[in-house]
Tab-separated table of C-alpha atoms in Angstrom:
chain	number	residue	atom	x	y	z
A	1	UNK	CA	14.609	5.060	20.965
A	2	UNK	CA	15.453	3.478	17.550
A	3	UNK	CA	13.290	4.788	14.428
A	4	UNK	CA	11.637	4.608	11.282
A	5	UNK	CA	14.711	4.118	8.461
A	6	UNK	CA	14.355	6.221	5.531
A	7	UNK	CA	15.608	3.291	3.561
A	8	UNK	CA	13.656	0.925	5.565
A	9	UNK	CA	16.641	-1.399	5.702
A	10	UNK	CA	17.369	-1.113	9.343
A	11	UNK	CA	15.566	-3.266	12.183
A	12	UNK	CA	16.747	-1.689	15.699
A	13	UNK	CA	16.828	-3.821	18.349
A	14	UNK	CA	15.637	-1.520	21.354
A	15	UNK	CA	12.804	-0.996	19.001
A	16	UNK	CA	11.772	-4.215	18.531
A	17	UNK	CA	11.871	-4.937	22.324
A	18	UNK	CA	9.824	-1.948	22.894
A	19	UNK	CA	7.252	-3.653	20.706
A	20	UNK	CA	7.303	-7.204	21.868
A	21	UNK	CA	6.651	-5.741	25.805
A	22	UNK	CA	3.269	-3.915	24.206
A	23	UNK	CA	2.517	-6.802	22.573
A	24	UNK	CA	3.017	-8.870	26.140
A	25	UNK	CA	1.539	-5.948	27.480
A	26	UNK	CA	-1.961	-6.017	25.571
A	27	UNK	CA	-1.598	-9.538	24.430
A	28	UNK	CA	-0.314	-11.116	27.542
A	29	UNK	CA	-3.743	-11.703	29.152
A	30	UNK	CA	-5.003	-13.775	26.351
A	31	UNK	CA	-5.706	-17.669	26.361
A	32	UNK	CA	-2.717	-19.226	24.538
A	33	UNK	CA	-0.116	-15.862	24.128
A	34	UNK	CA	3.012	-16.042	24.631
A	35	UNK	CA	5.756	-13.146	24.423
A	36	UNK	CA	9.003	-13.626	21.884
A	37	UNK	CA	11.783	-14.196	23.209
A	38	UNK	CA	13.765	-10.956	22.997
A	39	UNK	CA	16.972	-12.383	24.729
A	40	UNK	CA	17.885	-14.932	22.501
A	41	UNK	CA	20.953	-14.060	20.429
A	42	UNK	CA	21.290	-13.853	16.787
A	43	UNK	CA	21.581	-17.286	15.804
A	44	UNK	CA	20.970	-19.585	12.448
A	45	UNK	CA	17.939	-21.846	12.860
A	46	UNK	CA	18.214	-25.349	11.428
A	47	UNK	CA	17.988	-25.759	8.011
A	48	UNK	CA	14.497	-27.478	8.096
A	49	UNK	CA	13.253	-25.211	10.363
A	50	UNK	CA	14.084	-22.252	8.223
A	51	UNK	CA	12.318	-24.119	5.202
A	52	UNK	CA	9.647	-24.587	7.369
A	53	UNK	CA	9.080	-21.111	8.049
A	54	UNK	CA	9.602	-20.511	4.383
A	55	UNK	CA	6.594	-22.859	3.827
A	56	UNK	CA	4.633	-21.708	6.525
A	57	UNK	CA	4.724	-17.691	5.491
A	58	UNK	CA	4.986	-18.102	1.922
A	59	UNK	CA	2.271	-19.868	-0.513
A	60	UNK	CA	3.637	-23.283	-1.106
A	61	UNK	CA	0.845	-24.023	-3.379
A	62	UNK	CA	0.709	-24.425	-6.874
A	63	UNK	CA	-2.330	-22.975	-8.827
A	64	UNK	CA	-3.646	-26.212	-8.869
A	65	UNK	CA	-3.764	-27.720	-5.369
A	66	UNK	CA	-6.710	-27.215	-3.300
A	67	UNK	CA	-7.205	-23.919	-1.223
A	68	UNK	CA	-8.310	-25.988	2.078
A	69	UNK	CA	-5.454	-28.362	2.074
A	70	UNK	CA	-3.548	-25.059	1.790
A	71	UNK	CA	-4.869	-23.300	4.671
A	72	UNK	CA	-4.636	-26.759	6.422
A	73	UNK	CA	-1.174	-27.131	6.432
A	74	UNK	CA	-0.367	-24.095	7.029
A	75	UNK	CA	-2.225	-23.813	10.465
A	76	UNK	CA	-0.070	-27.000	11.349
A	77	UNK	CA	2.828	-25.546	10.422
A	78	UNK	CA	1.886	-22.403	12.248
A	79	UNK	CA	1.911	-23.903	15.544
A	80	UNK	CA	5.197	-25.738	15.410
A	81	UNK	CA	7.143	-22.668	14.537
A	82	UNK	CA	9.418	-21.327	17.385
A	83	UNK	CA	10.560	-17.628	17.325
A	84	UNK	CA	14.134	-16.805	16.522
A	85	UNK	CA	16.044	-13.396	15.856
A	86	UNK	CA	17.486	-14.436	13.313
A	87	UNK	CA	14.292	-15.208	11.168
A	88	UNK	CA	13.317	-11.096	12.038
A	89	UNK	CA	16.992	-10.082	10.945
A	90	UNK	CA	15.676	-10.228	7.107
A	91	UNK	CA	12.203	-8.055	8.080
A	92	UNK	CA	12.862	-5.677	4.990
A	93	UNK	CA	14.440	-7.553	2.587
A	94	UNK	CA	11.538	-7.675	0.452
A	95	UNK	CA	10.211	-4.423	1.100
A	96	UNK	CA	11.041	-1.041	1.950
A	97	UNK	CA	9.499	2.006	4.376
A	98	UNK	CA	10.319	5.424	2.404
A	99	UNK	CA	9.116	7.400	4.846
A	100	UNK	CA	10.245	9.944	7.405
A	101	UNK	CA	9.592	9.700	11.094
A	102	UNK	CA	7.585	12.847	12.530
A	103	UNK	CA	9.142	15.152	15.128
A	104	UNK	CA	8.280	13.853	17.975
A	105	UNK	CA	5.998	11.574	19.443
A	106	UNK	CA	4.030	9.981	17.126
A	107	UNK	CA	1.023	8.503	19.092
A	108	UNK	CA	1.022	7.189	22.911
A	109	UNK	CA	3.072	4.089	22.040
A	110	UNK	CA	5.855	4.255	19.359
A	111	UNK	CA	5.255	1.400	16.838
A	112	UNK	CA	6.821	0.462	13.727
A	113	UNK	CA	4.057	-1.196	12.136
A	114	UNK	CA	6.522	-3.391	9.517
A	115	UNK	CA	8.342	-4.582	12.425
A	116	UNK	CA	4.632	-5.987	14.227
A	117	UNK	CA	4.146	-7.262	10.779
A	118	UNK	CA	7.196	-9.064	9.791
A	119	UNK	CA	5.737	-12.579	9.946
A	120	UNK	CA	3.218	-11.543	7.195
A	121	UNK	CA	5.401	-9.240	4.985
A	122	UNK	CA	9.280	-11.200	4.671
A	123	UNK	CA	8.472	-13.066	1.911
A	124	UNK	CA	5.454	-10.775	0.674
A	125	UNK	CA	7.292	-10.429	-2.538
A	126	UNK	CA	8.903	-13.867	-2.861
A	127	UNK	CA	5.758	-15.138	-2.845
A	128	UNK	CA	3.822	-12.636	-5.513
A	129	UNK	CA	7.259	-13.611	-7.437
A	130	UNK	CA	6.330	-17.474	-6.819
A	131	UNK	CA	2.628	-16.676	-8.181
A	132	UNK	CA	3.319	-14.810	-11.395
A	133	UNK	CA	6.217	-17.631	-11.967
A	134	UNK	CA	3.732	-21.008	-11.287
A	135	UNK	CA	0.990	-19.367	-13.869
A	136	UNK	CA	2.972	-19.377	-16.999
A	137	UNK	CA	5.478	-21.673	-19.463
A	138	UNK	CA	6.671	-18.283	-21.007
A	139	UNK	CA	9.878	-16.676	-19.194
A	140	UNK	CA	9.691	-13.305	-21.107
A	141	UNK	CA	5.864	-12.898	-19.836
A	142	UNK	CA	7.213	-13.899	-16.421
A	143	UNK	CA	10.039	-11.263	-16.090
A	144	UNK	CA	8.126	-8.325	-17.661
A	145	UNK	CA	5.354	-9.271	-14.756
A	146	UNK	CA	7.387	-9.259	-11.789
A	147	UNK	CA	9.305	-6.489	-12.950
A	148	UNK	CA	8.446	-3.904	-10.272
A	149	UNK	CA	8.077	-6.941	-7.371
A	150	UNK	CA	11.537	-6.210	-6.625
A	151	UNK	CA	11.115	-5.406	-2.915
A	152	UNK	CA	11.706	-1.771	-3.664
A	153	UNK	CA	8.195	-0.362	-3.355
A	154	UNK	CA	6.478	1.136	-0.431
A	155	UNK	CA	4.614	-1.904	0.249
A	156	UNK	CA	2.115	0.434	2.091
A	157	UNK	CA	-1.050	-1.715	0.914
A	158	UNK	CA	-0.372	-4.455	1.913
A	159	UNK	CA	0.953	-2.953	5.202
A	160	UNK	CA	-2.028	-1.478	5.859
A	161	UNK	CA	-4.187	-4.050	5.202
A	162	UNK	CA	-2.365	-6.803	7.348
A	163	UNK	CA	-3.001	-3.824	10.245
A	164	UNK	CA	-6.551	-3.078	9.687
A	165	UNK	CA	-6.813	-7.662	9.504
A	166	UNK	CA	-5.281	-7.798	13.017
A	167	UNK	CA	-6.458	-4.891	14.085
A	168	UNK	CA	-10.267	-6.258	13.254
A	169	UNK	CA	-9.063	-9.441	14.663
A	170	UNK	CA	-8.258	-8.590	17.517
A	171	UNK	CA	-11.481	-6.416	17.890
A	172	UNK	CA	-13.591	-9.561	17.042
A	173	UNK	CA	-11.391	-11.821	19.492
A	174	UNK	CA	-10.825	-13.631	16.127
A	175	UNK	CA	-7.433	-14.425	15.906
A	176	UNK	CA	-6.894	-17.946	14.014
A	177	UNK	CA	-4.142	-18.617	11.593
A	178	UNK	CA	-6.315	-19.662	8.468
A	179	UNK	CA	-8.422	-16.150	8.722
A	180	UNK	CA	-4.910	-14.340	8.727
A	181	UNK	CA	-4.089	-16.661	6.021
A	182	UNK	CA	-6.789	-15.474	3.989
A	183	UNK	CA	-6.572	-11.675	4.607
A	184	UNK	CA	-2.959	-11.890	3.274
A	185	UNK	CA	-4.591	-13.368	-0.354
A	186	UNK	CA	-5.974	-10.197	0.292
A	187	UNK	CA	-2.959	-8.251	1.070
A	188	UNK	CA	-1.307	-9.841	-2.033
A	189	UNK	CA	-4.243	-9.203	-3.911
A	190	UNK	CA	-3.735	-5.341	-3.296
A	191	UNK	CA	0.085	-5.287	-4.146
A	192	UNK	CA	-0.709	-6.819	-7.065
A	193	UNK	CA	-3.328	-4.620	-8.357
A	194	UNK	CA	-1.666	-1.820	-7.856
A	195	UNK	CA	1.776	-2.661	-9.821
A	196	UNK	CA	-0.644	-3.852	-12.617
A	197	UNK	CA	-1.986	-0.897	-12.822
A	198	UNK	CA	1.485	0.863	-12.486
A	199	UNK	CA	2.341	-1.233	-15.482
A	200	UNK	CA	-0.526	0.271	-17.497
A	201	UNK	CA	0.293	3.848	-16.494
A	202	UNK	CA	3.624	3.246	-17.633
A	203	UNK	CA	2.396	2.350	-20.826
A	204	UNK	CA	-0.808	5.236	-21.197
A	205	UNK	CA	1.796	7.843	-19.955
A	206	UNK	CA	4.807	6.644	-21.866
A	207	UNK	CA	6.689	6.869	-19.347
A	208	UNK	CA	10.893	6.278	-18.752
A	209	UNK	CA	11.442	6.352	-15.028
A	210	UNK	CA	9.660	4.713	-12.338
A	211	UNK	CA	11.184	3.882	-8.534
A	212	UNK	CA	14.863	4.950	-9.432
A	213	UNK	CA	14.836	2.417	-12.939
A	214	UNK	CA	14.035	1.774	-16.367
A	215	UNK	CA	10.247	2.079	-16.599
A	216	UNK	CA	8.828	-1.875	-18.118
A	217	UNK	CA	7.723	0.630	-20.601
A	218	UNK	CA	10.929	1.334	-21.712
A	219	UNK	CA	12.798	-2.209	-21.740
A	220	UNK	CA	9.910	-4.140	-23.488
A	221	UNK	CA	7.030	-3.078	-26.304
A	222	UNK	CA	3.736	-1.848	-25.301
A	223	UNK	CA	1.973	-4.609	-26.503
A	224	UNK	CA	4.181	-7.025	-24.176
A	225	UNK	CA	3.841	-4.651	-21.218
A	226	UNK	CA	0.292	-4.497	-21.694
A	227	UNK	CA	-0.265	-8.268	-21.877
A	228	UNK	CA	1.554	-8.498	-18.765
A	229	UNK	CA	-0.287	-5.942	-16.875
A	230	UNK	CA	-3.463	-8.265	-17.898
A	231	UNK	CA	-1.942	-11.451	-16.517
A	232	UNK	CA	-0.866	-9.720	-13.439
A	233	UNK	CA	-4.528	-9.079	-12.728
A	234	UNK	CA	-5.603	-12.515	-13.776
A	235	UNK	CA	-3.280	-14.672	-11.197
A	236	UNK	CA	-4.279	-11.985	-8.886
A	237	UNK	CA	-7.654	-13.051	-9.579
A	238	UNK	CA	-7.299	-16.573	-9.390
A	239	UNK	CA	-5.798	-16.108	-6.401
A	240	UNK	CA	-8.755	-14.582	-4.160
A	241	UNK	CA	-11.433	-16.831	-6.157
A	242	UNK	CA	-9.458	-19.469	-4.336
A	243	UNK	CA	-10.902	-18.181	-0.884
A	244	UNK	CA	-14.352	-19.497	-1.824
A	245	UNK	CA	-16.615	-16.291	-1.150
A	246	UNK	CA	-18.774	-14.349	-2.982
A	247	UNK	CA	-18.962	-10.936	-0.962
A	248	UNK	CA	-14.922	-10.270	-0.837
A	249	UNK	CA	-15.075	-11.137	-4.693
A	250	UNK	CA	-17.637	-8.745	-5.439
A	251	UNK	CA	-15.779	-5.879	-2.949
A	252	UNK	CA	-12.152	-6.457	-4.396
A	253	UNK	CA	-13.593	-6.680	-8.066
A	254	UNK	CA	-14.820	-3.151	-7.091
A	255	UNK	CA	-11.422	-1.993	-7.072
A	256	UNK	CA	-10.981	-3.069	-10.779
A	257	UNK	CA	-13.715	-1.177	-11.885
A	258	UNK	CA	-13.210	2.132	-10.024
A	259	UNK	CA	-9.264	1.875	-11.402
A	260	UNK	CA	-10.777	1.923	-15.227
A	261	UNK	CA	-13.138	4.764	-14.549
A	262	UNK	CA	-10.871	7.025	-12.564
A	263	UNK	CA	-8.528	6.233	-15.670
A	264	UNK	CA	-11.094	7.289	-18.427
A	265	UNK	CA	-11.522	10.260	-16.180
A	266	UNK	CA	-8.085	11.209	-16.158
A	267	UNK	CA	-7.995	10.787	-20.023
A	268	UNK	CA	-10.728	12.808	-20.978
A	269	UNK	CA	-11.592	15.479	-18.397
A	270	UNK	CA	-12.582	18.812	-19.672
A	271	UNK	CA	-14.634	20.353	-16.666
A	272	UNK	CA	-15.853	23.541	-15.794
A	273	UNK	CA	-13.868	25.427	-12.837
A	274	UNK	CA	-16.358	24.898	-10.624
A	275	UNK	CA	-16.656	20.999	-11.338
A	276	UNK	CA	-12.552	20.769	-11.375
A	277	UNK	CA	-12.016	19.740	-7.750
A	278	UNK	CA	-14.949	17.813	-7.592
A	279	UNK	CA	-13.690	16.174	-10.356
A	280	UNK	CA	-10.445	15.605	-9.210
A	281	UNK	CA	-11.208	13.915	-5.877
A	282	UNK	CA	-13.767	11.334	-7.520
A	283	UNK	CA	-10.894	10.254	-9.886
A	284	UNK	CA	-8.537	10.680	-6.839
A	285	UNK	CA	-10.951	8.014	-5.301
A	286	UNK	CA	-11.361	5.732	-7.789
A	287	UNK	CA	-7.745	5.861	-9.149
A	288	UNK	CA	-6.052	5.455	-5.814
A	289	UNK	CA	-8.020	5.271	-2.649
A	290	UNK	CA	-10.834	2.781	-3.891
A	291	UNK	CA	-7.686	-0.097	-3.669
A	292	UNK	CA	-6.997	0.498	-0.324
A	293	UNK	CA	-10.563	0.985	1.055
A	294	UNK	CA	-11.686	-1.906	-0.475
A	295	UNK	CA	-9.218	-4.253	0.402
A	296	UNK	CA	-9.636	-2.771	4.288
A	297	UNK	CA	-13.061	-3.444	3.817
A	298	UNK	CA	-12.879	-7.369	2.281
A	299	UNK	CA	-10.655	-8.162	5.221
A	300	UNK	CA	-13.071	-7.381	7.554
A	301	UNK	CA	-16.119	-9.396	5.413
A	302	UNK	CA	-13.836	-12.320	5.302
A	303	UNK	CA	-13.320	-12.268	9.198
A	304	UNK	CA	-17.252	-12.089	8.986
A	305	UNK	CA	-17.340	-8.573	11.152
A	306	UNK	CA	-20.784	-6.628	11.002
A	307	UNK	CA	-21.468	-3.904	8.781
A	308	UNK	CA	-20.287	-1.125	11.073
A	309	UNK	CA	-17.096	-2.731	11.588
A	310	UNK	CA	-16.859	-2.728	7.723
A	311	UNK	CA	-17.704	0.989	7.504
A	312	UNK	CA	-14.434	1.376	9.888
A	313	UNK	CA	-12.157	-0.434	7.616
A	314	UNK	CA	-13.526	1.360	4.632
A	315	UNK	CA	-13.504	4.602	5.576
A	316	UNK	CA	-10.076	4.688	7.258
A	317	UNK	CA	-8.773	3.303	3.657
A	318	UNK	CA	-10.525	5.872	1.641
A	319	UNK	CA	-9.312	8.775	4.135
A	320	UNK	CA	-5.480	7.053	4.071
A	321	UNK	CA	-5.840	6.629	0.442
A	322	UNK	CA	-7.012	10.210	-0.260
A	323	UNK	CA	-4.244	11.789	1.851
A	324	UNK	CA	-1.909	9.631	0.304
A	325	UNK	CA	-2.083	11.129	-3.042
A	326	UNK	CA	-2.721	14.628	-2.040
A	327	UNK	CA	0.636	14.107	-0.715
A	328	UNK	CA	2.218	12.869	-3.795
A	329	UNK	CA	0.639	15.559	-5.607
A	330	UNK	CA	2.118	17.477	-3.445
A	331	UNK	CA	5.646	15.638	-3.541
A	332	UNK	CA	5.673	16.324	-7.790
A	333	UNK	CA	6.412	19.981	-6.898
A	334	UNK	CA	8.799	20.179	-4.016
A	335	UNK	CA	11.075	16.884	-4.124
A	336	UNK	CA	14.096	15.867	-6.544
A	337	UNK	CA	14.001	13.464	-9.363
A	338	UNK	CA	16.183	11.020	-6.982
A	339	UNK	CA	13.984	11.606	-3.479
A	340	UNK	CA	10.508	10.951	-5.425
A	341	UNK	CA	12.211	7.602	-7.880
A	342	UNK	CA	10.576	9.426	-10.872
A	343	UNK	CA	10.959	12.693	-12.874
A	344	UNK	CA	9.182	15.822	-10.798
A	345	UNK	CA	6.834	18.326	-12.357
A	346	UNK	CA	5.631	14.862	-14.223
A	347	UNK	CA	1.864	15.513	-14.030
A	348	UNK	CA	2.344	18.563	-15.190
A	349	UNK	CA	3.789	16.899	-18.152
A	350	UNK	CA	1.482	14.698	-18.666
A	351	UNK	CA	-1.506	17.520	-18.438
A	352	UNK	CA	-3.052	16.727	-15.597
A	353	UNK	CA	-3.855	19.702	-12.645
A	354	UNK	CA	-3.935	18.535	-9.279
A	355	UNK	CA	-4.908	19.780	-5.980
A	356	UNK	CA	-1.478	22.424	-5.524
A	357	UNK	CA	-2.775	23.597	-9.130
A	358	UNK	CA	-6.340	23.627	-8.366
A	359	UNK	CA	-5.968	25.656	-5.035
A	360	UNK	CA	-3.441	28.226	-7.080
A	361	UNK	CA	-6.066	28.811	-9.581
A	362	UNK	CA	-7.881	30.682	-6.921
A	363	UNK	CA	-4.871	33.517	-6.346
A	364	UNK	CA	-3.769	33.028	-10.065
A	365	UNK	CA	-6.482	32.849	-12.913
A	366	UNK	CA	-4.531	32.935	-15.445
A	367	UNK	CA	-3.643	28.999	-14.665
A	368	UNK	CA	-7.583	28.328	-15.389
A	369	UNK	CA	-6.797	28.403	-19.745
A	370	UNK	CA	-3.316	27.018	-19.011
A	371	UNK	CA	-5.524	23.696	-17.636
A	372	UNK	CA	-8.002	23.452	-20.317
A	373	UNK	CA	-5.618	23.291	-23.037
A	374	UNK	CA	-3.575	20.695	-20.196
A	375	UNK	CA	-0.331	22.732	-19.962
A	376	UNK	CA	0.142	22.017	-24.128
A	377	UNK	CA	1.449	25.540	-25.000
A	378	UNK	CA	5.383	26.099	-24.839
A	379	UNK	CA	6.085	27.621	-21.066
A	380	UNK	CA	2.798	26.493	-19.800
A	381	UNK	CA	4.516	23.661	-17.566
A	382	UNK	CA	7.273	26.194	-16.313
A	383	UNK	CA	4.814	28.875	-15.507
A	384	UNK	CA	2.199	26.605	-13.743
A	385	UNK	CA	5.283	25.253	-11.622
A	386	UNK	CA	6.069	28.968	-10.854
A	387	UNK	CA	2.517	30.457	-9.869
A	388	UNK	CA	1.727	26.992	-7.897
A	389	UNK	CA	5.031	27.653	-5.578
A	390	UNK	CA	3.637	31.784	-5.417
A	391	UNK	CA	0.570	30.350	-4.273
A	392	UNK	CA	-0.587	28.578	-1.000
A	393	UNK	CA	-1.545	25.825	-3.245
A	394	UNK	CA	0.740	24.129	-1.493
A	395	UNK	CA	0.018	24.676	2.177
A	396	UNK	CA	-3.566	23.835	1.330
A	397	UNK	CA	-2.915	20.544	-0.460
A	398	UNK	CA	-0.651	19.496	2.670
A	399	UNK	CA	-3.655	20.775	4.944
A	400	UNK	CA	-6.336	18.985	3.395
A	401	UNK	CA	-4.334	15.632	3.709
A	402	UNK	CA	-3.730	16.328	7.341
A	403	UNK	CA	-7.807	16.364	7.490
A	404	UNK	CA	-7.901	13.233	5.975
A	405	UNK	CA	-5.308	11.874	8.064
A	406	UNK	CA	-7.303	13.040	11.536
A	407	UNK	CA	-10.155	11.239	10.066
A	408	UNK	CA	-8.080	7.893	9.521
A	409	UNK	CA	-7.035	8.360	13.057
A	410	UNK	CA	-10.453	9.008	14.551
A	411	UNK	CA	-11.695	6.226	12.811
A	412	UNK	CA	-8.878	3.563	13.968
A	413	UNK	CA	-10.085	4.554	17.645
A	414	UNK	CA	-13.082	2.920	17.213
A	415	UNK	CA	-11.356	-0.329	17.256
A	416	UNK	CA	-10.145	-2.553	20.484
A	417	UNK	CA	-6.961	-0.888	21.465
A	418	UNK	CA	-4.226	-3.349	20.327
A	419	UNK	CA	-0.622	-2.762	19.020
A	420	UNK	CA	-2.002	-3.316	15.261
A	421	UNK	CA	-5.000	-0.118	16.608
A	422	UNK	CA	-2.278	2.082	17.404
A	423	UNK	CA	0.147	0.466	14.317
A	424	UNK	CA	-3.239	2.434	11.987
A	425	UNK	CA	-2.943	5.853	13.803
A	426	UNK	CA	0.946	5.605	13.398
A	427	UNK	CA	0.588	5.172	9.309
A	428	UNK	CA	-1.670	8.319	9.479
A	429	UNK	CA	1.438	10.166	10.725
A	430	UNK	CA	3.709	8.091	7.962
A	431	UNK	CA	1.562	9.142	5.143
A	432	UNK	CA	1.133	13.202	5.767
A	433	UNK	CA	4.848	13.439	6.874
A	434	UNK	CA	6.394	11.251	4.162
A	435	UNK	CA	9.089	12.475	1.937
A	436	UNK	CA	8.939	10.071	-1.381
């Protein structure tokens, strides 16, 4: 059985037709389904249909034109698409899985979740490229933006989120192209966010390295970088005011605000010991998980589910989202500079005590002074980095993800079995066993 590449580059064949029987499988009783072909050779689809498809699963929109008339022709040009191989060959181009498959079986059904979701993720970063390229006459402002949409993240967001759309879909027996339309402004809207604010950090931290590179904070000035950080988040903006409703604004603007306050918290904490971990997993929340649990949650508001179904989405992206940095907390002290894209021991660095430091405070005390003065004396970083590998600190971390990953799963369950379901309890398993 094929699996998961570590550089996310490879598509396996006897992978993909595992998938496409499931999808028969679950799928197949449904008005209107009908399985891909799986026998068809590789082959190069006509030049107008391949523009087609371009159209179709990209945003061939300007800012100006109309949203409807958007969503319009795209459901025509939706159903006059036929499948082809050779339109899946190109399923990572644009983005990339770093991630390590578990030992073993992962769930009941083995499911590569960016395979189910290569319609929805092949161009994901032409098309933010498109965006940030329509909304401006100034080239500089332009590159600087869609610096880091080089198809060389994790694109976990907006993985997730097209799984927790479909899966909700499904769930809701709502499956029509203009709602999956609309949950990928949402998807976008995620991706987007998040390198914005990875553009900020960059600046704040001052840092040199990010995803194996030159950091935009060290090619351009700050004032640049910053600027184009802000108009990141503005076409961003423009983009889901386009969808016409007031609730998913107010839950994705949510995001915004949580990412500023888990920011000043990360600036200015000076807690007491006992408030530390408290501390840490509010600005854990708002910093990182907020994004994802919020965007979970507008795609179900925009499919119009009920409130419960809501509460599903949202808490399964809080719980991913909190187990996904506990992880990369973890990660800072136990992978290379070339595994992790950017320098190790970096919070450290930067001052900042996270849950391996936290839980080695309790067998080492003498970290406690070490983390109100934020690792500032000479040796503080080297000793901390010592006394947290002494520790469990690390064991515990990695054990309190797993708890949030059970709850992800758990939570998944209480959706309609489907192949995007199962797709949700298989990125649990991605996140807690991931090795960059």
């Amino acid at each position: 059985m094929a699996c998961l590449s570590t550089s996310g580059r490879v598509v396996c064949g006897s992978r993909r037709q595992q998938t496409h029987k499931l999808l028969y499988q679950l799928f197949g009783s449904r008005p209107g389904y009908t399985a891909p072909s799986t026998a068809t050779g590789l082959f190069s689809p006509p030049k107008v249909q391949q523009q087609a498809m371009r159209l179709c699963h990209g945003l061939s929109f300007s800012l100006g034109k109309d949203y409807p008339d958007l969503l319009q022709s795209s459901h025509k040009c939706s159903q006059t698409l036929q499948y082809s191989q050779s339109s899946k060959a190109n399923l990572r181009q644009h983005s990339s899985v770093h991630t390590q498959q578990p030992a073993g079986p992962v769930r009941e059904f083995q499911i590569d979740p960016y395979i189910i979701l290569d319609d929805d993720l092949k161009y994901f970063y032409d098309d933010v490229r498109y965006l940030l390229k329509s909304g401006t006459s100034q080239p500089e402002l332009d590159t600087i933006a869609s610096y880091y949409f080089d198809g060389q993240g994790k694109a976990l967001r907006p993985m997730v989120t097209m799984l927790m759309a479909k899966a909700i879909n499904y769930h809701l027996n709502n499956e029509s192209h203009q709602l999956v339309h609309k949950q990928r402004q949402i998807a976008l809207f995620s991706e987007m966010v998040h390198s914005a604010s990875l553009v900020h950090d960059d600046v704040i931290d001052q840092s040199d390295f990010r995803r194996g590179k030159p950091s935009v904070n060290a090619l351009w000035n700050h004032k640049k970088v910053t600027m184009a950080g802000d108009y990141i988040l503005s076409i961003a903006s423009i983009m889901i005011a386009r969808l016409r409703s007031d609730d998913v604004t107010i839950v994705l603007s949510q995001i915004l605000t949580d990412l500023v306050q888990g920011e000043f918290m990360q600036l200015g904490s000076r807690e007491t010991e006992n408030e530390r971990f408290a501390h840490y997993l509010t600005k854990t929340y708002r910093k990182t998980a907020s994004l994802i649990a919020n965007a979970l949650k507008a795609t179900a508001v925009i499919a119009q589910a009920d409130d419960n179904v809501a509460e599903v989405a949202f808490q399964y992206g809080r719980n991913i989202g909190l187990a996904f940095q506990l992880v990369d907390d973890m990660l800072d002290f136990v992978s290379s500079t070339e595994q992790m894209g950017k320098p190790t021991a970096a919070d450290l660095k930067l001052g900042l005590a996270t849950a391996p430091v936290l839980f080695a405070c309790e067998k080492y005390p003498e970290l406690n002074p070490m983390v109100m003065r934020r690792f500032s004396e000479p040796g503080d970083v080297e000793r901390a980095f010592e006394l947290v590998h002494k520790s469990h600190g690390l064991e515990q971390t990695r054990f309190l993800a797993k708890k949030h990953c059970n709850e992800a799963i758990r939570l998944a369950q209480e959706l309609t079995e489907s192949p995007y379901q199962k797709g949700l309890q298989v990125v649990a398993d991605l996140v807690i066993n991931r090795m960059k």
